[in-house]
Coordinates of N, CA and C in Angstrom, one line a residue:
Chain A
M1 N 9.8 8.3 -5.5 CA 8.6 9.0 -6.0 C 8.9 10.4 -6.3
V2 N 8.6 10.8 -7.5 CA 8.8 12.2 -8.0 C 7.5 13.0 -7.9
V3 N 7.6 14.2 -7.4 CA 6.4 15.1 -7.3 C 6.7 16.4 -8.1
T4 N 5.9 16.7 -9.0 CA 6.0 17.9 -9.7 C 4.7 18.7 -9.6
G5 N 4.8 20.0 -9.7 CA 3.6 20.8 -9.5 C 3.6 22.1 -10.3
Y6 N 2.5 22.6 -10.7 CA 2.4 23.9 -11.4 C 1.0 24.5 -11.1
L7 N 1.0 25.8 -11.1 CA -0.3 26.5 -10.9 C -0.8 27.0 -12.2
K8 N -2.1 26.7 -12.5 CA -2.6 27.2 -13.8 C -4.1 27.6 -13.5
D9 N -4.5 28.8 -13.8 CA -5.8 29.3 -13.6 C -6.2 29.1 -12.1
R10 N -5.4 29.4 -11.2 CA -5.5 29.2 -9.8 C -5.9 27.8 -9.3
T11 N -5.5 26.8 -10.2 CA -5.6 25.4 -9.8 C -4.2 24.9 -9.7
L12 N -3.9 24.3 -8.5 CA -2.6 23.7 -8.3 C -2.6 22.2 -8.7
Y13 N -1.8 21.9 -9.8 CA -1.7 20.6 -10.3 C -0.5 19.9 -9.7
L14 N -0.7 18.8 -8.9 CA 0.4 18.0 -8.4 C 0.4 16.7 -9.1
K15 N 1.6 16.3 -9.6 CA 1.7 15.0 -10.3 C 2.7 14.1 -9.6
L16 N 2.2 13.0 -9.2 CA 3.1 12.0 -8.5 C 3.5 10.9 -9.6
S17 N 4.8 10.6 -9.5 CA 5.3 9.5 -10.4 C 6.1 8.5 -9.6
G18 N 5.9 7.3 -9.9 CA 6.7 6.2 -9.2 C 5.8 5.3 -8.4
E19 N 6.4 4.7 -7.4 CA 5.7 3.8 -6.5 C 5.4 4.4 -5.2
M20 N 4.1 4.3 -4.7 CA 3.7 4.9 -3.5 C 3.6 3.9 -2.4
D21 N 4.7 3.8 -1.5 CA 4.6 2.9 -0.4 C 5.1 3.7 0.8
E22 N 5.2 3.0 2.0 CA 5.5 3.6 3.2 C 6.9 4.4 3.1
Y23 N 7.8 3.7 2.4 CA 9.1 4.3 2.2 C 9.1 5.5 1.3
S24 N 8.5 5.4 0.2 CA 8.6 6.5 -0.8 C 7.7 7.7 -0.5
S25 N 6.7 7.4 0.4 CA 5.7 8.5 0.7 C 6.3 9.6 1.6
R26 N 7.3 9.3 2.3 CA 7.9 10.2 3.3 C 8.3 11.5 2.6
E27 N 9.1 11.3 1.5 CA 9.6 12.5 0.8 C 8.4 13.2 0.0
A28 N 7.5 12.3 -0.5 CA 6.4 12.9 -1.3 C 5.5 13.8 -0.5
R29 N 5.4 13.4 0.8 CA 4.5 14.2 1.7 C 5.1 15.6 1.8
A30 N 6.4 15.7 2.1 CA 7.1 16.9 2.4 C 7.1 17.8 1.1
R31 N 7.3 17.1 0.0 CA 7.3 17.8 -1.3 C 5.9 18.4 -1.7
C32 N 4.9 17.6 -1.5 CA 3.5 18.1 -1.8 C 3.2 19.2 -0.9
D33 N 3.5 19.1 0.4 CA 3.1 20.1 1.4 C 3.8 21.4 1.1
K34 N 5.1 21.3 0.6 CA 5.8 22.6 0.3 C 5.1 23.2 -0.9
L35 N 4.8 22.4 -1.9 CA 4.1 23.0 -3.1 C 2.8 23.7 -2.7
I36 N 2.1 23.0 -1.8 CA 0.8 23.6 -1.3 C 1.0 24.9 -0.6
D37 N 2.1 24.9 0.3 CA 2.4 26.1 1.0 C 2.9 27.3 0.1
D38 N 3.6 26.9 -1.0 CA 4.1 27.9 -1.9 C 3.0 28.4 -2.8
N39 N 1.9 27.8 -2.8 CA 0.8 28.3 -3.8 C -0.5 28.5 -3.0
V40 N -0.4 29.3 -2.0 CA -1.6 29.5 -1.1 C -2.8 30.2 -1.8
N41 N -2.5 30.8 -3.0 CA -3.6 31.5 -3.7 C -4.3 30.5 -4.6
A42 N -4.0 29.2 -4.6 CA -4.7 28.2 -5.3 C -6.1 28.1 -4.8
K43 N -7.1 27.9 -5.7 CA -8.5 27.8 -5.3 C -8.9 26.3 -5.3
K44 N -8.0 25.5 -5.8 CA -8.3 24.1 -6.1 C -7.0 23.3 -6.2
I45 N -7.0 22.1 -5.7 CA -5.8 21.3 -5.9 C -6.2 20.0 -6.5
I46 N -5.4 19.6 -7.6 CA -5.7 18.3 -8.2 C -4.4 17.5 -8.2
I47 N -4.5 16.3 -7.6 CA -3.4 15.4 -7.5 C -3.5 14.4 -8.7
N48 N -2.6 14.4 -9.6 CA -2.7 13.5 -10.7 C -1.9 12.2 -10.4
L49 N -2.6 11.0 -10.5 CA -2.0 9.7 -10.2 C -1.7 8.9 -11.4
S50 N -1.7 9.5 -12.6 CA -1.6 8.6 -13.8 C -0.2 7.9 -13.9
E51 N 0.8 8.5 -13.2 CA 2.1 7.9 -13.3 C 2.5 7.1 -12.0
V52 N 1.5 6.9 -11.2 CA 1.7 6.1 -10.0 C 1.6 4.6 -10.4
A53 N 2.7 3.9 -10.5 CA 2.7 2.5 -11.0 C 2.2 1.5 -9.9
F54 N 2.4 1.9 -8.6 CA 2.0 1.0 -7.5 C 1.6 1.9 -6.4
M55 N 0.5 1.4 -5.7 CA 0.1 2.1 -4.5 C -0.5 1.1 -3.5
D56 N 0.0 1.2 -2.2 CA -0.7 0.4 -1.2 C -1.5 1.3 -0.3
S57 N -1.9 0.9 0.9 CA -2.7 1.7 1.7 C -2.1 3.0 2.2
T58 N -0.7 3.0 2.0 CA 0.0 4.3 2.3 C -0.7 5.4 1.5
G59 N -1.1 5.1 0.3 CA -1.7 6.1 -0.6 C -2.9 6.8 0.1
I60 N -3.7 5.9 0.8 CA -4.9 6.4 1.4 C -4.5 7.4 2.5
G61 N -3.6 7.0 3.4 CA -3.1 7.9 4.4 C -2.5 9.2 3.9
F62 N -1.8 9.0 2.8 CA -1.1 10.2 2.2 C -2.2 11.2 1.7
L63 N -3.2 10.7 1.0 CA -4.2 11.6 0.4 C -5.1 12.2 1.5
I64 N -5.4 11.4 2.6 CA -6.1 12.0 3.7 C -5.3 13.1 4.4
G65 N -4.0 12.9 4.5 CA -3.1 14.0 5.1 C -3.1 15.2 4.3
R66 N -3.1 15.1 2.9 CA -3.1 16.3 2.0 C -4.5 16.9 2.0
Y67 N -5.5 16.1 2.2 CA -6.9 16.6 2.2 C -7.1 17.5 3.5
K68 N -6.5 17.0 4.6 CA -6.6 17.8 5.8 C -5.9 19.1 5.7
K69 N -4.7 19.0 5.1 CA -4.0 20.3 4.9 C -4.7 21.3 4.0
A70 N -5.3 20.7 2.9 CA -6.0 21.6 2.0 C -7.3 22.1 2.7
A71 N -7.9 21.3 3.5 CA -9.2 21.7 4.2 C -8.9 22.9 5.1
R72 N -7.7 22.8 5.8 CA -7.3 24.0 6.7 C -7.2 25.3 5.9
L73 N -6.8 25.1 4.6 CA -6.7 26.3 3.8 C -8.0 26.6 3.0
N74 N -9.0 25.8 3.3 CA -10.3 26.0 2.6 C -10.2 25.7 1.1
V75 N -9.4 24.8 0.7 CA -9.2 24.5 -0.7 C -9.7 23.1 -1.0
P76 N -10.6 22.9 -1.9 CA -11.0 21.5 -2.2 C -9.9 20.7 -3.0
L77 N -9.8 19.4 -2.6 CA -8.8 18.5 -3.2 C -9.5 17.5 -4.1
Y78 N -8.8 17.2 -5.2 CA -9.3 16.2 -6.2 C -8.2 15.3 -6.6
V79 N -8.5 14.1 -7.0 CA -7.5 13.2 -7.6 C -7.9 12.9 -9.0
Q80 N -6.9 12.6 -9.8 CA -7.1 12.4 -11.2 C -6.4 11.2 -11.7
Q81 N -7.0 10.5 -12.6 CA -6.4 9.4 -13.4 C -5.7 8.3 -12.6
P82 N -6.3 7.8 -11.5 CA -5.6 6.7 -10.8 C -5.7 5.5 -11.8
N83 N -4.6 4.6 -11.7 CA -4.7 3.4 -12.6 C -5.6 2.4 -11.9
F84 N -5.8 1.3 -12.6 CA -6.8 0.3 -12.2 C -6.6 -0.1 -10.7
A85 N -5.3 -0.4 -10.4 CA -5.0 -0.9 -9.0 C -5.2 0.2 -8.0
A86 N -4.8 1.4 -8.3 CA -4.9 2.5 -7.3 C -6.4 2.8 -7.1
D87 N -7.1 2.7 -8.2 CA -8.6 3.0 -8.1 C -9.3 2.0 -7.2
K88 N -8.8 0.7 -7.3 CA -9.4 -0.3 -6.5 C -9.2 0.0 -5.0
I89 N -8.0 0.4 -4.6 CA -7.7 0.7 -3.2 C -8.5 1.9 -2.7
L90 N -8.5 3.0 -3.6 CA -9.2 4.2 -3.2 C -10.7 4.0 -3.1
N91 N -11.2 3.2 -4.0 CA -12.7 2.8 -3.9 C -13.0 2.1 -2.6
L92 N -12.1 1.1 -2.3 CA -12.3 0.3 -1.1 C -12.3 1.1 0.2
S93 N -11.5 2.2 0.2 CA -11.4 3.0 1.4 C -12.5 4.1 1.5
G94 N -13.3 4.2 0.4 CA -14.3 5.2 0.4 C -13.9 6.7 0.4
I95 N -12.6 6.8 0.0 CA -12.0 8.2 0.0 C -12.6 9.1 -1.0
Y96 N -13.2 8.6 -2.0 CA -13.8 9.5 -3.1 C -14.9 10.4 -2.5
S97 N -15.5 10.0 -1.4 CA -16.5 10.9 -0.8 C -15.8 12.2 -0.3
L98 N -14.6 12.1 0.1 CA -13.9 13.3 0.6 C -13.1 13.9 -0.5
I99 N -12.5 13.1 -1.3 CA -11.6 13.6 -2.4 C -12.1 13.1 -3.7
P100 N -13.0 13.8 -4.4 CA -13.6 13.3 -5.6 C -12.6 13.2 -6.8
K101 N -13.0 12.3 -7.7 CA -12.2 12.2 -8.9 C -12.5 13.4 -9.9
A102 N -11.5 14.0 -10.3 CA -11.6 15.1 -11.3 C -11.5 14.5 -12.7
E103 N -12.1 15.2 -13.7 CA -12.0 14.7 -15.1 C -10.6 14.8 -15.6
Chain B
M1 N 0.5 -28.7 -12.4 CA 1.7 -28.0 -12.1 C 2.4 -28.5 -10.9
S2 N 3.7 -28.6 -10.9 CA 4.4 -29.1 -9.7 C 4.5 -28.0 -8.7
K3 N 5.1 -28.4 -7.5 CA 5.2 -27.4 -6.4 C 6.4 -26.5 -6.7
N4 N 6.3 -25.3 -6.0 CA 7.5 -24.5 -6.0 C 7.5 -23.8 -4.7
Y5 N 8.7 -23.3 -4.3 CA 8.9 -22.8 -2.9 C 9.9 -21.6 -2.9
L6 N 9.6 -20.6 -2.1 CA 10.5 -19.5 -2.0 C 10.6 -19.0 -0.6
K7 N 11.8 -18.7 -0.1 CA 11.9 -18.1 1.3 C 12.8 -16.9 1.2
L8 N 12.3 -15.8 1.7 CA 13.0 -14.5 1.7 C 13.2 -14.2 3.2
Q9 N 14.4 -13.7 3.5 CA 14.7 -13.2 4.9 C 15.4 -11.9 4.7
F10 N 14.9 -10.8 5.3 CA 15.5 -9.5 5.1 C 15.2 -8.6 6.3
Y11 N 16.0 -7.6 6.5 CA 15.8 -6.6 7.5 C 14.6 -5.8 7.2
S12 N 14.0 -5.4 8.3 CA 12.7 -4.6 8.2 C 12.9 -3.2 7.7
Y13 N 13.9 -2.9 7.0 CA 14.2 -1.6 6.5 C 13.0 -1.2 5.5
P14 N 12.5 0.0 5.6 CA 11.5 0.5 4.6 C 11.9 0.3 3.2
R15 N 13.1 0.4 2.9 CA 13.5 0.3 1.5 C 13.4 -1.1 1.0
N16 N 13.3 -2.1 1.8 CA 13.1 -3.5 1.4 C 11.7 -3.8 1.0
Q17 N 10.7 -2.9 1.3 CA 9.3 -3.2 1.0 C 9.1 -3.5 -0.5
A18 N 9.7 -2.6 -1.3 CA 9.5 -2.8 -2.8 C 10.2 -4.1 -3.2
F19 N 11.3 -4.4 -2.7 CA 12.0 -5.6 -3.0 C 11.2 -6.8 -2.7
A20 N 10.6 -6.8 -1.5 CA 9.8 -8.0 -1.1 C 8.6 -8.2 -2.0
R21 N 7.8 -7.2 -2.3 CA 6.6 -7.4 -3.1 C 7.0 -7.7 -4.5
D22 N 8.1 -7.2 -5.1 CA 8.5 -7.5 -6.4 C 9.0 -8.9 -6.5
A23 N 9.7 -9.4 -5.5 CA 10.2 -10.7 -5.5 C 9.1 -11.7 -5.5
V24 N 8.1 -11.5 -4.7 CA 6.9 -12.4 -4.6 C 6.2 -12.4 -6.0
A25 N 6.0 -11.2 -6.5 CA 5.3 -11.1 -7.8 C 6.1 -11.9 -8.9
A26 N 7.4 -11.8 -8.9 CA 8.2 -12.5 -9.9 C 8.1 -14.0 -9.7
F27 N 8.0 -14.4 -8.4 CA 7.9 -15.8 -8.1 C 6.6 -16.4 -8.6
C28 N 5.5 -15.6 -8.6 CA 4.2 -16.2 -9.0 C 3.9 -16.0 -10.5
L29 N 4.9 -15.5 -11.2 CA 4.7 -15.4 -12.7 C 4.4 -16.8 -13.4
E30 N 5.0 -17.8 -12.8 CA 4.8 -19.1 -13.4 C 3.3 -19.6 -13.4
L31 N 2.5 -18.9 -12.5 CA 1.0 -19.2 -12.5 C 0.3 -18.4 -13.5
N32 N 1.0 -17.7 -14.4 CA 0.4 -16.9 -15.5 C -0.7 -16.0 -14.9
P33 N -0.4 -15.2 -13.9 CA -1.5 -14.4 -13.3 C -1.9 -13.3 -14.3
S34 N -3.2 -12.8 -14.1 CA -3.6 -11.6 -14.8 C -2.9 -10.4 -14.2
L35 N -2.8 -9.3 -14.9 CA -2.2 -8.2 -14.3 C -2.9 -7.7 -13.0
S36 N -4.2 -7.9 -13.0 CA -5.0 -7.5 -11.8 C -4.6 -8.4 -10.6
D37 N -4.5 -9.7 -10.9 CA -4.2 -10.6 -9.8 C -2.8 -10.3 -9.3
L38 N -1.9 -10.0 -10.2 CA -0.5 -9.8 -9.8 C -0.4 -8.5 -9.0
S39 N -1.2 -7.5 -9.3 CA -1.2 -6.3 -8.6 C -1.8 -6.5 -7.2
D40 N -2.8 -7.4 -7.1 CA -3.4 -7.7 -5.8 C -2.4 -8.3 -4.9
V41 N -1.6 -9.3 -5.4 CA -0.6 -10.0 -4.6 C 0.5 -9.0 -4.1
K42 N 0.9 -8.1 -5.0 CA 2.0 -7.1 -4.7 C 1.5 -6.2 -3.6
T43 N 0.2 -5.8 -3.7 CA -0.3 -4.9 -2.7 C -0.5 -5.6 -1.3
A44 N -1.0 -6.8 -1.3 CA -1.2 -7.5 -0.1 C 0.2 -7.8 0.6
V45 N 1.2 -8.1 -0.2 CA 2.5 -8.4 0.4 C 3.1 -7.1 1.0
S46 N 2.9 -6.0 0.2 CA 3.4 -4.7 0.7 C 2.8 -4.3 2.0
E47 N 1.5 -4.6 2.2 CA 0.8 -4.3 3.4 C 1.4 -5.1 4.6
A48 N 1.6 -6.4 4.3 CA 2.1 -7.3 5.4 C 3.5 -6.9 5.8
V49 N 4.3 -6.6 4.8 CA 5.7 -6.3 5.1 C 5.9 -4.9 5.8
T50 N 5.0 -4.0 5.3 CA 5.0 -2.6 5.9 C 4.6 -2.7 7.4
N51 N 3.7 -3.6 7.7 CA 3.3 -3.8 9.1 C 4.5 -4.2 10.0
C52 N 5.3 -5.1 9.4 CA 6.5 -5.5 10.1 C 7.4 -4.3 10.5
T53 N 7.7 -3.5 9.5 CA 8.5 -2.3 9.6 C 7.9 -1.4 10.7
V54 N 6.7 -1.0 10.5 CA 6.1 0.1 11.2 C 5.6 -0.4 12.6
H55 N 4.9 -1.5 12.7 CA 4.3 -2.0 13.9 C 5.1 -3.0 14.7
A56 N 5.5 -4.0 14.0 CA 6.2 -5.1 14.7 C 7.6 -4.6 15.3
Y57 N 8.3 -3.9 14.4 CA 9.7 -3.5 14.9 C 9.8 -2.0 15.1
K58 N 8.7 -1.3 14.9 CA 8.6 0.2 15.2 C 9.8 0.9 14.7
N59 N 10.1 0.7 13.4 CA 11.2 1.3 12.7 C 12.6 1.0 13.3
E60 N 12.7 0.0 14.2 CA 14.0 -0.5 14.6 C 14.3 -1.7 13.6
C61 N 15.5 -2.1 13.6 CA 15.8 -3.2 12.6 C 15.5 -4.6 13.2
G62 N 14.7 -5.3 12.4 CA 14.4 -6.7 12.8 C 14.3 -7.6 11.6
M63 N 14.1 -8.9 11.8 CA 14.1 -9.8 10.7 C 12.7 -10.1 10.2
V64 N 12.5 -10.0 8.9 CA 11.2 -10.3 8.3 C 11.4 -11.6 7.5
E65 N 10.4 -12.5 7.5 CA 10.5 -13.7 6.7 C 9.3 -13.8 5.9
V66 N 9.5 -14.0 4.6 CA 8.4 -14.2 3.7 C 8.5 -15.5 3.0
E67 N 7.6 -16.4 3.2 CA 7.6 -17.7 2.5 C 6.5 -17.8 1.6
C68 N 6.8 -18.4 0.4 CA 5.7 -18.6 -0.6 C 5.8 -20.0 -1.1
E69 N 4.6 -20.5 -1.4 CA 4.5 -21.9 -1.9 C 3.5 -21.9 -3.0
I70 N 3.9 -22.5 -4.1 CA 2.9 -22.7 -5.2 C 2.5 -24.2 -5.2
E71 N 1.2 -24.4 -5.2 CA 0.7 -25.8 -5.2 C -0.4 -25.8 -6.2
D72 N -0.2 -26.5 -7.3 CA -1.2 -26.4 -8.4 C -1.4 -25.0 -8.8
N73 N -2.6 -24.5 -8.8 CA -2.8 -23.1 -9.2 C -3.0 -22.1 -8.0
K74 N -2.5 -22.5 -6.9 CA -2.7 -21.7 -5.7 C -1.3 -21.2 -5.1
L75 N -1.3 -20.0 -4.7 CA -0.2 -19.3 -4.1 C -0.4 -19.2 -2.6
H76 N 0.5 -19.7 -1.8 CA 0.3 -19.5 -0.4 C 1.5 -18.6 0.1
I77 N 1.2 -17.6 0.9 CA 2.2 -16.6 1.4 C 2.1 -16.6 2.9
K78 N 3.3 -16.6 3.5 CA 3.4 -16.5 5.0 C 4.4 -15.4 5.3
V79 N 3.9 -14.4 6.0 CA 4.8 -13.3 6.4 C 5.0 -13.3 7.9
S80 N 6.2 -13.5 8.4 CA 6.4 -13.5 9.8 C 7.4 -12.6 10.4
D81 N 7.2 -12.1 11.6 CA 8.2 -11.3 12.3 C 8.3 -11.8 13.7
R82 N 9.3 -11.3 14.4 CA 9.5 -11.6 15.8 C 9.5 -10.3 16.6
G83 N 8.5 -9.5 16.2 CA 8.5 -8.1 16.8 C 7.5 -8.0 18.0
A84 N 6.8 -6.9 18.0 CA 6.0 -6.5 19.2 C 4.7 -7.4 19.4
G85 N 4.2 -8.0 18.3 CA 3.0 -8.7 18.4 C 1.8 -7.8 18.5
I86 N 0.6 -8.4 18.4 CA -0.6 -7.6 18.4 C -1.4 -8.0 19.6
A87 N -1.8 -7.0 20.4 CA -2.5 -7.3 21.7 C -3.9 -7.8 21.4
D88 N -4.6 -7.1 20.4 CA -5.9 -7.5 20.1 C -6.1 -7.6 18.6
V89 N -6.0 -8.8 18.1 CA -6.0 -9.1 16.7 C -7.4 -8.7 16.1
K90 N -8.4 -9.0 16.8 CA -9.8 -8.7 16.3 C -10.0 -7.2 16.1
K91 N -9.4 -6.4 17.0 CA -9.5 -5.0 16.8 C -8.6 -4.5 15.6
A92 N -7.4 -5.1 15.6 CA -6.4 -4.7 14.6 C -6.9 -4.9 13.2
V93 N -7.7 -5.9 12.9 CA -8.1 -6.2 11.6 C -9.4 -5.4 11.1
Q94 N -9.9 -4.7 12.0 CA -11.1 -3.9 11.7 C -10.7 -2.8 10.7
P95 N -11.5 -2.5 9.7 CA -11.2 -1.4 8.7 C -11.1 -0.1 9.5
F96 N -10.1 0.6 9.1 CA -9.8 2.0 9.6 C -9.2 2.0 11.0
Y97 N -9.1 0.8 11.6 CA -8.4 0.9 12.9 C -6.9 1.1 12.8
T98 N -6.3 2.0 13.4 CA -4.9 2.1 13.5 C -4.4 2.5 14.9
S99 N -3.3 1.9 15.2 CA -2.7 2.2 16.5 C -1.9 3.5 16.4
L100 N -1.7 4.0 15.2 CA -0.8 5.2 15.0 C -1.6 6.2 14.2
P101 N -2.7 6.8 14.8 CA -3.5 7.7 14.0 C -2.8 9.0 13.7
S102 N -1.8 9.4 14.5 CA -1.1 10.6 14.2 C -0.2 10.6 13.0
D103 N 0.1 9.4 12.6 CA 1.1 9.1 11.5 C 0.5 9.1 10.1
E104 N -0.7 9.5 9.9 CA -1.3 9.4 8.6 C -1.4 8.0 8.1
R105 N -1.7 7.1 9.1 CA -1.9 5.7 8.7 C -3.4 5.5 8.4
S106 N -3.7 4.7 7.4 CA -5.1 4.6 7.0 C -5.8 3.5 7.8
G107 N -5.1 2.6 8.4 CA -5.8 1.5 9.1 C -6.5 0.5 8.2
M108 N -6.0 0.5 6.9 CA -6.7 -0.4 5.9 C -5.8 -1.5 5.5
G109 N -4.6 -1.7 6.1 CA -3.7 -2.7 5.7 C -4.3 -4.1 5.7
F110 N -4.8 -4.5 6.9 CA -5.4 -5.9 7.0 C -6.6 -6.0 6.1
T111 N -7.4 -5.0 6.0 CA -8.6 -5.0 5.1 C -8.2 -5.3 3.7
I112 N -7.2 -4.6 3.2 CA -6.7 -4.8 1.9 C -6.2 -6.3 1.7
M113 N -5.4 -6.8 2.6 CA -5.0 -8.2 2.5 C -6.2 -9.1 2.4
Q114 N -7.2 -8.9 3.3 CA -8.4 -9.7 3.3 C -9.1 -9.6 2.0
T115 N -9.3 -8.4 1.4 CA -10.1 -8.2 0.2 C -9.4 -8.7 -1.0
F116 N -8.0 -8.5 -1.1 CA -7.3 -8.8 -2.3 C -6.9 -10.2 -2.4
M117 N -6.9 -11.0 -1.3 CA -6.5 -12.4 -1.3 C -7.7 -13.2 -1.1
D118 N -7.6 -14.5 -1.4 CA -8.8 -15.4 -1.2 C -8.9 -15.8 0.2
E119 N -7.8 -16.2 0.8 CA -7.8 -16.6 2.2 C -6.8 -15.7 3.0
F120 N -7.1 -15.5 4.3 CA -6.3 -14.6 5.1 C -6.5 -14.9 6.5
S121 N -5.4 -15.0 7.3 CA -5.5 -15.2 8.7 C -4.3 -14.6 9.4
V122 N -4.4 -14.2 10.7 CA -3.3 -13.6 11.4 C -3.2 -14.4 12.8
E123 N -2.0 -14.7 13.1 CA -1.7 -15.3 14.4 C -0.7 -14.4 15.1
S124 N -1.0 -14.0 16.3 CA 0.0 -13.1 16.9 C 0.1 -13.4 18.4
V125 N 1.3 -13.3 18.9 CA 1.5 -13.5 20.4 C 2.1 -12.1 20.8
Y126 N 1.4 -11.5 21.7 CA 1.9 -10.1 22.1 C 3.3 -10.2 22.8
G127 N 4.2 -9.5 22.3 CA 5.6 -9.5 22.8 C 6.4 -10.5 22.1
E128 N 5.8 -11.3 21.2 CA 6.7 -12.4 20.6 C 6.7 -12.3 19.0
G129 N 5.6 -11.8 18.4 CA 5.6 -11.7 17.0 C 4.3 -12.1 16.3
T130 N 4.3 -11.9 15.0 CA 3.0 -12.1 14.3 C 3.3 -12.9 13.0
V131 N 2.3 -13.7 12.6 CA 2.4 -14.4 11.4 C 1.1 -14.2 10.6
V132 N 1.3 -13.7 9.4 CA 0.1 -13.5 8.5 C 0.1 -14.6 7.4
Y133 N -1.0 -15.3 7.2 CA -1.1 -16.3 6.1 C -2.1 -15.7 5.1
M134 N -1.7 -15.9 3.8 CA -2.6 -15.4 2.8 C -2.5 -16.5 1.6
S135 N -3.6 -16.6 0.9 CA -3.5 -17.5 -0.3 C -4.4 -17.0 -1.4
K136 N -4.1 -17.3 -2.6 CA -4.9 -16.9 -3.7 C -4.8 -17.9 -4.8
S137 N -5.9 -18.2 -5.4 CA -6.0 -19.2 -6.5 C -5.9 -18.4 -7.8
F138 N -5.3 -18.9 -8.8 CA -5.1 -18.3 -10.1 C -5.8 -19.1 -11.1
N139 N -6.5 -18.5 -12.0 CA -7.2 -19.1 -13.1 C -6.2 -19.4 -14.2
P140 N -5.9 -20.7 -14.5 CA -4.9 -21.1 -15.4 C -5.2 -20.7 -16.9
E141 N -6.4 -20.3 -17.1 CA -6.9 -20.0 -18.5 C -6.7 -18.6 -18.9
V142 N -6.3 -17.7 -17.9 CA -6.2 -16.3 -18.2 C -5.1 -16.0 -19.2
E143 N -5.4 -15.2 -20.2 CA -4.4 -14.8 -21.2 C -4.2 -13.3 -21.1
N144 N -3.0 -12.9 -20.9 CA -2.7 -11.5 -20.9 C -2.4 -11.0 -22.3
A145 N -3.2 -10.0 -22.7 CA -3.0 -9.5 -24.1 C -1.7 -8.7 -24.2

C-alpha cells in the first residue's frame, strides 16, 4: 500500500493506493502518522480512498486510529471517494458519523 | 452446473491473506459473479483468514485451511485453523467486540462475514481451533458489463 500526502491551503491530503488488509496496513499506519506529525499546522485532514482497490475491516480500525490521532491534535478528519466495496464496509461500521465523507 | 472443489493449505503469515482471498475469488469466477458479489466473497475470506493470523495463531506460524465447494449456483467456504479457539463465540460475533482493542482492531470481522455472505456459522473449541462456514448463492443471470 502506497501513501502519498501533500498540504494545500492548510488541508493535509493523504492518498492511499493499493489493497488495505491487516498485512498492508502496518506500513500505511506509520506512513500516515508521520505525514500527520510532519504537518501539524494542518487544519483539516482528508484521506482519499479512490485508489484503494480492496479493503476489509482493517480499514475501519485504520481510520479510527487516524481519527483518534487527528482528534488529539484537534483536527477534523474526512474520507474521500471510497469505491463501492469500501463504502459498503464503512457504511456498515457507522464510521461516517465520526469521519464524514468529503466532496 | 457440475460440482467443483478447491482446498488451500498455507501458513498463517499475514502476506498470505491477499493470496487466499484472490485464490477463492478466482475459483468462484465460473459462477459468473457480479463484481459486487465477488468483492463480498473476497472481503469475507480476508476477514476469516486474518482472524487465523491474528487471533488463532497470535502472529505465530500455524496452518490455515480454506476449502471451497461449488454446487449448482452456490459457493460453500470453510476456513479452519488449529489455533487458540474462541472461549465465547456468542460474544466474539457481536459487532465491535474485539479481544485486542489496543491494536486498532475494529471488531467487525464476523459481522462482515455475516452480512456479506448468505449463510454463516462458527464452531470453535477453546484451545483446539476454529472452523468458519460461509456460503453464498449467485444469480446465474447476472451480466457484467
